Every structure is written in C-alpha cells, then in structure tokens.
mmCIF file of C-alpha atoms in Angstrom:
data_model
loop_
_atom_site.group_PDB
_atom_site.id
_atom_site.type_symbol
_atom_site.label_atom_id
_atom_site.label_comp_id
_atom_site.label_asym_id
_atom_site.label_seq_id
_atom_site.Cartn_x
_atom_site.Cartn_y
_atom_site.Cartn_z
ATOM 1 C CA MET A 1 31.016 149.024 40.443
ATOM 2 C CA SER A 2 28.511 146.908 42.323
ATOM 3 C CA ASP A 3 25.913 144.608 40.799
ATOM 4 C CA LEU A 4 23.431 146.497 42.989
ATOM 5 C CA ALA A 5 21.829 148.960 40.593
ATOM 6 C CA HIS A 6 19.529 150.727 43.033
ATOM 7 C CA VAL A 7 20.022 150.791 46.793
ATOM 8 C CA LEU A 8 17.859 152.749 49.188
ATOM 9 C CA VAL A 9 19.076 153.931 52.611
ATOM 10 C CA LEU A 10 16.233 154.820 54.976
ATOM 11 C CA ALA A 11 17.089 157.485 57.544
ATOM 12 C CA GLY A 12 15.294 160.045 59.669
ATOM 13 C CA GLY A 13 11.846 159.041 60.863
ATOM 14 C CA LEU A 14 9.892 160.709 63.635
ATOM 15 C CA SER A 15 11.321 159.062 66.756
ATOM 16 C CA TYR A 16 13.337 160.824 69.452
ATOM 17 C CA GLU A 17 16.418 159.446 67.685
ATOM 18 C CA ARG A 18 15.761 161.169 64.359
ATOM 19 C CA GLU A 19 18.983 163.213 64.313
ATOM 20 C CA VAL A 20 21.097 160.155 65.110
ATOM 21 C CA SER A 21 19.325 158.247 62.339
ATOM 22 C CA ILE A 22 20.087 160.982 59.824
ATOM 23 C CA ARG A 23 23.766 160.826 60.767
ATOM 24 C CA SER A 24 23.774 157.031 60.481
ATOM 25 C CA GLY A 25 22.116 157.185 57.081
ATOM 26 C CA ARG A 26 24.602 159.772 55.862
ATOM 27 C CA ARG A 27 27.544 157.615 56.964
ATOM 28 C CA VAL A 28 26.177 154.427 55.386
ATOM 29 C CA SER A 29 25.453 156.264 52.132
ATOM 30 C CA GLU A 30 28.982 157.685 52.047
ATOM 31 C CA VAL A 31 30.759 154.369 52.599
ATOM 32 C CA LEU A 32 28.511 152.590 50.088
ATOM 33 C CA ARG A 33 29.223 155.187 47.419
ATOM 34 C CA ALA A 34 32.939 154.793 48.146
ATOM 35 C CA ALA A 35 32.424 151.056 47.585
ATOM 36 C CA GLY A 36 30.908 151.719 44.173
ATOM 37 C CA VAL A 37 27.232 151.405 45.054
ATOM 38 C CA VAL A 38 24.584 153.741 43.629
ATOM 39 C CA VAL A 39 22.676 154.983 46.679
ATOM 40 C CA GLU A 40 19.513 156.962 47.262
ATOM 41 C CA THR A 41 18.737 158.229 50.778
ATOM 42 C CA ARG A 42 15.120 158.772 51.757
ATOM 43 C CA ASP A 43 13.127 159.681 54.851
ATOM 44 C CA THR A 44 9.941 157.887 55.886
ATOM 45 C CA ASP A 45 7.267 160.219 54.592
ATOM 46 C CA ALA A 46 4.173 159.962 52.380
ATOM 47 C CA THR A 47 6.293 159.816 49.214
ATOM 48 C CA LEU A 48 8.234 156.704 50.208
ATOM 49 C CA VAL A 49 5.774 153.934 49.282
ATOM 50 C CA PRO A 50 4.775 155.425 45.898
ATOM 51 C CA ALA A 51 8.469 155.904 45.075
ATOM 52 C CA MET A 52 9.323 152.279 45.895
ATOM 53 C CA LEU A 53 6.344 151.027 43.898
ATOM 54 C CA ALA A 54 7.372 153.113 40.891
ATOM 55 C CA ASP A 55 11.054 152.144 41.097
ATOM 56 C CA PRO A 56 11.625 149.175 43.436
ATOM 57 C CA PRO A 57 15.116 149.158 44.956
ATOM 58 C CA ASP A 58 17.308 146.075 44.794
ATOM 59 C CA ALA A 59 17.605 146.261 48.587
ATOM 60 C CA VAL A 60 17.067 148.663 51.480
ATOM 61 C CA PHE A 61 19.479 149.487 54.309
ATOM 62 C CA VAL A 62 17.430 150.576 57.330
ATOM 63 C CA THR A 63 19.225 153.128 59.514
ATOM 64 C CA LEU A 64 16.103 154.234 61.378
ATOM 65 C CA HIS A 65 16.624 154.194 65.149
ATOM 66 C CA GLY A 66 13.858 153.801 67.715
ATOM 67 C CA GLY A 67 10.170 153.592 66.923
ATOM 68 C CA ALA A 68 9.266 152.272 63.495
ATOM 69 C CA GLY A 69 12.909 151.620 62.638
ATOM 70 C CA GLU A 70 13.381 148.945 65.278
ATOM 71 C CA ASP A 71 9.903 147.769 66.309
ATOM 72 C CA GLY A 72 9.281 145.974 63.030
ATOM 73 C CA ALA A 73 6.792 148.451 61.567
ATOM 74 C CA ILE A 74 8.804 149.758 58.612
ATOM 75 C CA ARG A 75 10.047 146.235 57.853
ATOM 76 C CA SER A 76 6.441 145.040 57.727
ATOM 77 C CA VAL A 77 5.779 147.663 55.061
ATOM 78 C CA LEU A 78 8.879 146.601 53.114
ATOM 79 C CA GLU A 79 7.684 142.984 53.190
ATOM 80 C CA LEU A 80 4.227 144.100 52.070
ATOM 81 C CA LEU A 81 5.893 145.692 49.048
ATOM 82 C CA ASN A 82 8.180 142.662 48.454
ATOM 83 C CA VAL A 83 11.234 144.893 48.884
ATOM 84 C CA PRO A 84 14.277 143.094 50.370
ATOM 85 C CA TYR A 85 16.095 144.746 53.254
ATOM 86 C CA VAL A 86 19.054 144.287 55.567
ATOM 87 C CA GLY A 87 18.253 143.110 59.071
ATOM 88 C CA ALA A 88 15.830 141.217 61.247
ATOM 89 C CA THR A 89 12.261 140.307 60.351
ATOM 90 C CA PRO A 90 9.333 142.252 61.846
ATOM 91 C CA ASP A 91 8.536 139.514 64.380
ATOM 92 C CA ALA A 92 12.132 139.307 65.591
ATOM 93 C CA CYS A 93 12.326 143.098 65.832
ATOM 94 C CA ARG A 94 9.229 143.245 68.013
ATOM 95 C CA VAL A 95 10.749 140.786 70.482
ATOM 96 C CA ALA A 96 14.199 142.389 70.540
ATOM 97 C CA TYR A 97 12.895 145.967 70.746
ATOM 98 C CA ASP A 98 11.021 145.311 73.988
ATOM 99 C CA LYS A 99 13.835 145.078 76.531
ATOM 100 C CA PRO A 100 11.994 143.058 79.224
ATOM 101 C CA THR A 101 10.879 140.533 76.611
ATOM 102 C CA ALA A 102 14.367 140.286 75.125
ATOM 103 C CA LYS A 103 15.834 139.743 78.596
ATOM 104 C CA ALA A 104 13.350 136.933 79.273
ATOM 105 C CA VAL A 105 14.219 135.224 75.981
ATOM 106 C CA VAL A 106 17.990 135.325 76.414
ATOM 107 C CA ARG A 107 17.656 134.226 80.039
ATOM 108 C CA SER A 108 15.774 131.148 78.812
ATOM 109 C CA TRP A 109 18.854 130.411 76.675
ATOM 110 C CA GLY A 110 21.075 130.496 79.753
ATOM 111 C CA LEU A 111 22.513 134.001 79.468
ATOM 112 C CA ASN A 112 23.132 136.184 82.512
ATOM 113 C CA THR A 113 21.132 139.387 82.669
ATOM 114 C CA PRO A 114 20.670 141.731 85.643
ATOM 115 C CA ASP A 115 17.639 141.146 87.859
ATOM 116 C CA SER A 116 14.942 143.615 86.929
ATOM 117 C CA ILE A 117 11.341 144.730 87.193
ATOM 118 C CA SER A 118 9.300 146.376 84.438
ATOM 119 C CA LEU A 119 6.667 148.815 85.613
ATOM 120 C CA PRO A 120 3.951 150.367 83.413
ATOM 121 C CA LYS A 121 2.913 153.922 84.143
ATOM 122 C CA GLU A 122 -0.609 152.820 85.123
ATOM 123 C CA THR A 123 0.677 150.431 87.768
ATOM 124 C CA PHE A 124 3.089 153.058 89.043
ATOM 125 C CA HIS A 125 0.183 155.447 89.633
ATOM 126 C CA ASP A 126 -2.637 153.064 90.578
ATOM 127 C CA LEU A 127 -0.801 151.108 93.272
ATOM 128 C CA GLY A 128 0.845 154.103 94.886
ATOM 129 C CA ALA A 129 4.304 155.132 93.792
ATOM 130 C CA THR A 130 5.848 155.365 97.246
ATOM 131 C CA ALA A 131 4.989 151.822 98.347
ATOM 132 C CA VAL A 132 5.896 150.257 95.007
ATOM 133 C CA LEU A 133 9.250 152.018 94.704
ATOM 134 C CA ALA A 134 10.190 151.174 98.277
ATOM 135 C CA ARG A 135 9.577 147.510 97.569
ATOM 136 C CA ILE A 136 11.643 147.678 94.382
ATOM 137 C CA VAL A 137 14.603 149.053 96.337
ATOM 138 C CA ASP A 138 14.153 146.312 98.952
ATOM 139 C CA ARG A 139 14.062 143.659 96.247
ATOM 140 C CA LEU A 140 16.828 144.768 93.889
ATOM 141 C CA GLY A 141 18.996 146.855 96.205
ATOM 142 C CA LEU A 142 20.995 149.920 95.197
ATOM 143 C CA PRO A 143 22.288 151.250 92.894
ATOM 144 C CA LEU A 144 19.725 150.723 90.131
ATOM 145 C CA PHE A 145 19.653 151.472 86.431
ATOM 146 C CA VAL A 146 16.395 152.927 85.120
ATOM 147 C CA LYS A 147 15.556 153.078 81.407
ATOM 148 C CA PRO A 148 12.559 152.982 79.064
ATOM 149 C CA SER A 149 11.483 149.473 78.116
ATOM 150 C CA ARG A 150 11.752 150.506 74.468
ATOM 151 C CA GLY A 151 13.968 152.887 72.543
ATOM 152 C CA GLY A 152 17.675 153.538 72.480
ATOM 153 C CA SER A 153 20.441 156.150 72.603
ATOM 154 C CA ALA A 154 20.123 156.090 76.423
ATOM 155 C CA LEU A 155 17.263 158.591 76.234
ATOM 156 C CA GLY A 156 15.487 158.662 79.603
ATOM 157 C CA ALA A 157 18.058 156.353 81.204
ATOM 158 C CA SER A 158 19.828 157.084 84.485
ATOM 159 C CA ILE A 159 21.664 155.522 87.414
ATOM 160 C CA VAL A 160 19.856 155.694 90.763
ATOM 161 C CA ARG A 161 22.187 155.583 93.748
ATOM 162 C CA SER A 162 19.686 156.375 96.507
ATOM 163 C CA ALA A 163 16.013 155.635 97.117
ATOM 164 C CA GLU A 164 15.286 159.372 97.049
ATOM 165 C CA GLU A 165 16.478 159.598 93.422
ATOM 166 C CA LEU A 166 14.175 156.872 92.133
ATOM 167 C CA PRO A 167 10.875 158.824 91.762
ATOM 168 C CA ALA A 168 12.474 161.543 89.630
ATOM 169 C CA ALA A 169 14.238 158.933 87.514
ATOM 170 C CA MET A 170 10.926 157.192 86.913
ATOM 171 C CA VAL A 171 9.180 160.407 85.896
ATOM 172 C CA GLY A 172 12.017 161.274 83.524
ATOM 173 C CA CYS A 173 11.851 157.816 82.008
ATOM 174 C CA PHE A 174 8.081 157.981 81.452
ATOM 175 C CA ALA A 175 8.695 160.947 79.151
ATOM 176 C CA TYR A 176 10.045 158.434 76.624
ATOM 177 C CA GLY A 177 7.587 155.573 77.053
ATOM 178 C CA ASP A 178 4.783 154.074 79.086
ATOM 179 C CA THR A 179 6.839 151.305 80.711
ATOM 180 C CA VAL A 180 10.053 151.578 82.701
ATOM 181 C CA LEU A 181 12.649 148.843 83.118
ATOM 182 C CA ILE A 182 14.392 148.978 86.498
ATOM 183 C CA GLU A 183 17.535 146.852 86.661
ATOM 184 C CA LYS A 184 19.992 145.993 89.373
ATOM 185 C CA TYR A 185 23.069 148.033 88.480
ATOM 186 C CA ILE A 186 26.092 145.901 87.660
ATOM 187 C CA ALA A 187 29.436 147.656 88.074
ATOM 188 C CA GLY A 188 32.059 146.674 85.562
ATOM 189 C CA VAL A 189 33.384 147.173 82.056
ATOM 190 C CA GLU A 190 30.765 148.312 79.561
ATOM 191 C CA VAL A 191 31.177 146.487 76.258
ATOM 192 C CA ALA A 192 29.340 146.360 72.938
ATOM 193 C CA VAL A 193 29.664 143.376 70.617
ATOM 194 C CA SER A 194 28.477 143.659 67.025
ATOM 195 C CA VAL A 195 27.435 140.531 65.143
ATOM 196 C CA VAL A 196 27.392 140.228 61.361
ATOM 197 C CA ASP A 197 26.245 137.381 59.134
ATOM 198 C CA LEU A 198 27.129 137.534 55.451
ATOM 199 C CA GLY A 199 25.600 134.147 54.746
ATOM 200 C CA ASP A 200 27.996 131.818 56.543
ATOM 201 C CA GLY A 201 26.541 132.202 60.026
ATOM 202 C CA PRO A 202 26.741 134.954 62.653
ATOM 203 C CA VAL A 203 30.245 136.120 63.611
ATOM 204 C CA ALA A 204 31.122 138.498 66.444
ATOM 205 C CA LEU A 205 33.336 141.468 65.667
ATOM 206 C CA PRO A 206 35.880 142.515 68.308
ATOM 207 C CA PRO A 207 34.231 143.874 71.472
ATOM 208 C CA VAL A 208 34.371 147.642 71.949
ATOM 209 C CA GLU A 209 34.974 148.969 75.463
ATOM 210 C CA ILE A 210 33.139 152.156 76.436
ATOM 211 C CA VAL A 211 34.597 154.584 78.995
ATOM 212 C CA PRO A 212 32.472 157.772 79.249
ATOM 213 C CA ASP A 213 34.104 160.784 80.887
ATOM 214 C CA SER A 214 31.041 161.329 83.077
ATOM 215 C CA GLY A 215 30.870 157.685 84.120
ATOM 216 C CA VAL A 216 27.488 157.311 82.408
ATOM 217 C CA TYR A 217 27.113 156.427 78.725
ATOM 218 C CA ASP A 218 24.215 158.821 78.128
ATOM 219 C CA TYR A 219 23.041 160.555 74.948
ATOM 220 C CA ALA A 220 25.728 163.250 75.073
ATOM 221 C CA ALA A 221 28.450 160.701 75.762
ATOM 222 C CA ARG A 222 27.284 158.604 72.805
ATOM 223 C CA TYR A 223 27.076 161.266 70.151
ATOM 224 C CA THR A 224 29.449 164.060 71.167
ATOM 225 C CA ALA A 225 33.010 163.514 70.020
ATOM 226 C CA GLY A 226 35.495 163.565 72.878
ATOM 227 C CA HIS A 227 33.007 162.792 75.654
ATOM 228 C CA THR A 228 33.772 159.067 75.691
ATOM 229 C CA GLU A 229 36.936 157.018 75.282
ATOM 230 C CA PHE A 230 36.617 153.811 73.275
ATOM 231 C CA PHE A 231 38.923 150.829 73.113
ATOM 232 C CA ALA A 232 38.573 148.579 70.101
ATOM 233 C CA PRO A 233 39.253 145.838 70.809
ATOM 234 C CA ALA A 234 38.240 146.064 74.463
ATOM 235 C CA ARG A 235 40.886 145.707 77.168
ATOM 236 C CA LEU A 236 39.671 142.275 78.206
ATOM 237 C CA SER A 237 41.479 139.015 78.719
ATOM 238 C CA PRO A 238 41.191 136.616 75.759
ATOM 239 C CA GLU A 239 38.877 134.444 77.846
ATOM 240 C CA ASP A 240 36.575 137.329 78.789
ATOM 241 C CA ALA A 241 36.524 138.637 75.210
ATOM 242 C CA GLU A 242 35.568 135.183 73.983
ATOM 243 C CA ALA A 243 32.764 134.980 76.555
ATOM 244 C CA CYS A 244 31.408 138.337 75.389
ATOM 245 C CA ALA A 245 31.520 137.255 71.757
ATOM 246 C CA ALA A 246 29.731 134.012 72.581
ATOM 247 C CA MET A 247 27.039 135.909 74.494
ATOM 248 C CA ALA A 248 26.394 138.263 71.561
ATOM 249 C CA VAL A 249 26.168 135.431 69.036
ATOM 250 C CA THR A 250 23.842 133.471 71.345
ATOM 251 C CA ALA A 251 21.616 136.527 71.856
ATOM 252 C CA HIS A 252 21.500 137.050 68.077
ATOM 253 C CA ALA A 253 20.353 133.449 67.623
ATOM 254 C CA ALA A 254 17.987 133.367 70.607
ATOM 255 C CA LEU A 255 16.115 136.431 69.389
ATOM 256 C CA GLY A 256 15.902 135.160 65.816
ATOM 257 C CA LEU A 257 17.905 138.055 64.375
ATOM 258 C CA ARG A 258 19.678 138.088 61.026
ATOM 259 C CA ASP A 259 22.369 139.992 59.111
ATOM 260 C CA VAL A 260 23.492 142.416 61.814
ATOM 261 C CA SER A 261 22.931 143.246 65.476
ATOM 262 C CA ARG A 262 24.748 144.760 68.428
ATOM 263 C CA THR A 263 24.582 143.414 71.962
ATOM 264 C CA ASP A 264 25.352 145.695 74.901
ATOM 265 C CA LEU A 265 26.689 144.047 78.033
ATOM 266 C CA ILE A 266 28.588 144.560 81.261
ATOM 267 C CA VAL A 267 31.564 142.470 82.379
ATOM 268 C CA ASP A 268 31.755 142.416 86.179
ATOM 269 C CA GLU A 269 34.928 142.257 88.249
ATOM 270 C CA THR A 270 34.959 138.440 88.071
ATOM 271 C CA GLY A 271 34.897 138.465 84.267
ATOM 272 C CA ARG A 272 31.255 137.419 84.099
ATOM 273 C CA PRO A 273 29.305 139.091 81.252
ATOM 274 C CA PHE A 274 25.707 140.271 81.701
ATOM 275 C CA PHE A 275 23.347 140.874 78.789
ATOM 276 C CA LEU A 276 21.759 144.340 78.883
ATOM 277 C CA GLU A 277 19.986 144.779 75.546
ATOM 278 C CA VAL A 278 20.299 144.191 71.823
ATOM 279 C CA ASN A 279 20.001 146.627 68.928
ATOM 280 C CA VAL A 280 18.597 145.474 65.576
ATOM 281 C CA ALA A 281 19.608 148.712 63.790
ATOM 282 C CA PRO A 282 23.015 149.571 65.258
ATOM 283 C CA GLY A 283 24.177 153.156 65.011
ATOM 284 C CA MET A 284 26.489 153.923 62.104
ATOM 285 C CA THR A 285 27.615 157.457 63.005
ATOM 286 C CA GLU A 286 31.196 158.636 63.419
ATOM 287 C CA THR A 287 31.027 157.771 67.151
ATOM 288 C CA SER A 288 29.017 154.544 66.802
ATOM 289 C CA LEU A 289 30.275 151.182 67.943
ATOM 290 C CA LEU A 290 29.741 148.872 64.968
ATOM 291 C CA PRO A 291 32.001 150.936 62.667
ATOM 292 C CA MET A 292 34.697 150.886 65.379
ATOM 293 C CA ALA A 293 34.370 147.119 65.692
ATOM 294 C CA ALA A 294 34.603 146.673 61.925
ATOM 295 C CA GLU A 295 37.788 148.752 61.834
ATOM 296 C CA ALA A 296 39.267 146.750 64.723
ATOM 297 C CA ALA A 297 38.553 143.576 62.753
ATOM 298 C CA GLY A 298 40.247 144.995 59.674
ATOM 299 C CA ARG A 299 36.921 145.093 57.818
ATOM 300 C CA ASP A 300 36.099 147.919 55.446
ATOM 301 C CA LEU A 301 32.737 149.366 56.496
ATOM 302 C CA GLY A 302 31.628 150.041 52.929
ATOM 303 C CA SER A 303 32.409 146.491 51.831
ATOM 304 C CA LEU A 304 30.595 145.147 54.879
ATOM 305 C CA CYS A 305 27.453 147.210 54.193
ATOM 306 C CA LYS A 306 27.610 146.281 50.515
ATOM 307 C CA GLY A 307 27.866 142.591 51.396
ATOM 308 C CA LEU A 308 24.819 142.826 53.668
ATOM 309 C CA LEU A 309 22.826 144.515 50.894
ATOM 310 C CA GLU A 310 23.877 141.905 48.337
ATOM 311 C CA LEU A 311 22.785 139.160 50.726
ATOM 312 C CA ALA A 312 19.429 140.871 51.243
ATOM 313 C CA ALA A 313 18.963 141.289 47.489
ATOM 314 C CA ARG A 314 19.639 137.588 46.883
ATOM 315 C CA ARG A 315 17.219 136.695 49.670
ATOM 316 C CA GLY A 316 14.573 138.950 48.127
#
C-alpha cells in the first residue's frame, strides 16, 4: 500500500473536452488503485471546495483538459486551499495554455516553431476579413494550419490547402475561442514527447509517432480506437529522436513547467523538429500519448502517477 492516505483525481469540468477528461480521470484512478493508492475521483462542482476543506487530500492529480484545467484557474484554487497537486503552477499554465505566447517563449530559447499569425475575432471583423486573409496567405503561403489559440484535442483545428478554404476554417475555429492561431503548415512526421520529473530533473520519454488514417490528427483520430496508428517509440533515427527529446525538455524548462508535460512537434524531411504546442495536463485515456510513451520506456503508468503524487505531497 502507498503512504498516500487520500488522493483526489479531478476530472470532468465544463470545457469542450469534458468527456476526454472523464476518461483520463477514470484511467488514472484505475492505475493508481492497481498501484495500491486509495483514490477518490471528483468533478469540479460546488461541492469540491467544501469537501477539500473538510477532508484535505494528501495530493491532487488534475486530469481536467482545456479551460480551468490547463489555464491555471483550478490550480490557483488548490493553492488558495494549500492543497498540493501534480503539475505546473498557475502562472506557468497561463503562459503554456496560450499557444502564441508559448511559441514566443520557446522561440526566445532558440527552438524552431512554424511562422504564424494570431488573429482575434474583433480584428478579423473590423479590418475586413477578405483583405486580412489575403495578406496572411501572401505572408505565410499555403498550406496553413488553423487552430484556436487556446484549448486542445484538436477542436476547431484544420488544414487549409487553398485560399478559398481559409474563411470557413476561421469561422469554425472561432466557435472554440476568440483568437485564432494561423501557422505555416510543416509537412513531416508528427511526434509527441512526454516529459516527466520525479525530483531528479525533467526526462523525456520515448517519442510517439502519430499516423492518422485521415491524414489529420483531429478529435476523432485522437479518441476513436483504430482511427490512428501509433509507433512508440517513433520511427526516427537516433539523432532525430534525440533532437525531439531535447526540444521537449527545453520547452518544459523554458515555460517553467514541472512534474509532467507533453510537447507536440513536427519533424520535417530534413530531420529538423518544429515545436507546435505544449500540454500541461496530458491526456491519460486508452488512446493517449503519455501512457504509450511510458509503456515504451518500460515504465508502469500506475507507479509513475503514484511517484508524481508522492512528489507533490512532499512539496506541499
């Protein structure tokens, strides 16, 4: 049995990624129980704070995706209550969760990231969509990748291969947020690198290669079994795999993250990796990438989650 007497897994929430969060929370709870940890799973509702005040947990594992789970809000509440938790601080979450800001930070640390433009809805409307979008195509070229500046699970994201497709992609993206990030599309191998730190410094797990049947790693491809082929470890040369690992660890450090993160990147045909975004609450479902990386590294997921909770409890 674990020395952790009372662990809380937070799952659910009210973001667009609620169902994914519930699945992540269920998986984390299952592997922790298998590792001998007493676990309680709770949603973020009006009963949460009174419950934690009445019976403070030794540590909290946050499996909330999008919104309050990754923008620092729920972690601010946990700090207000002096409840220790796994993962990045509120300030670090706020920086990492905003994709244009995260890209600017990692670029200042020397990492490659695709050229991009972020465009708020107000600017899109006020300056005239047609003229602005035409200039974006002139500047970045085609194809483009369009996605919300915040949020995950590829909701609202799409590849734009012609100028005529861009307006519809923008409108679809605005359904998930008020600012759109438009990136130059980089063709190559899509890779995710998870980083864990159990107290001895951040270490990259083996990169996971993502090959969606449709060619686009969208919501369905992420969370529907059989829609995407994964290779863990990725089919990269040792040199390219090492470069990806170094990029993920550098991004983790540059953004001030702790405990666990996942960096998504593209390796182009020359073997050059490009930073796309980072996730401070990586998915933990049956089709999620961090569990695959842990298995490829020969790490038991339950022991890994337990170790992160024990570290958080000691920190608290």
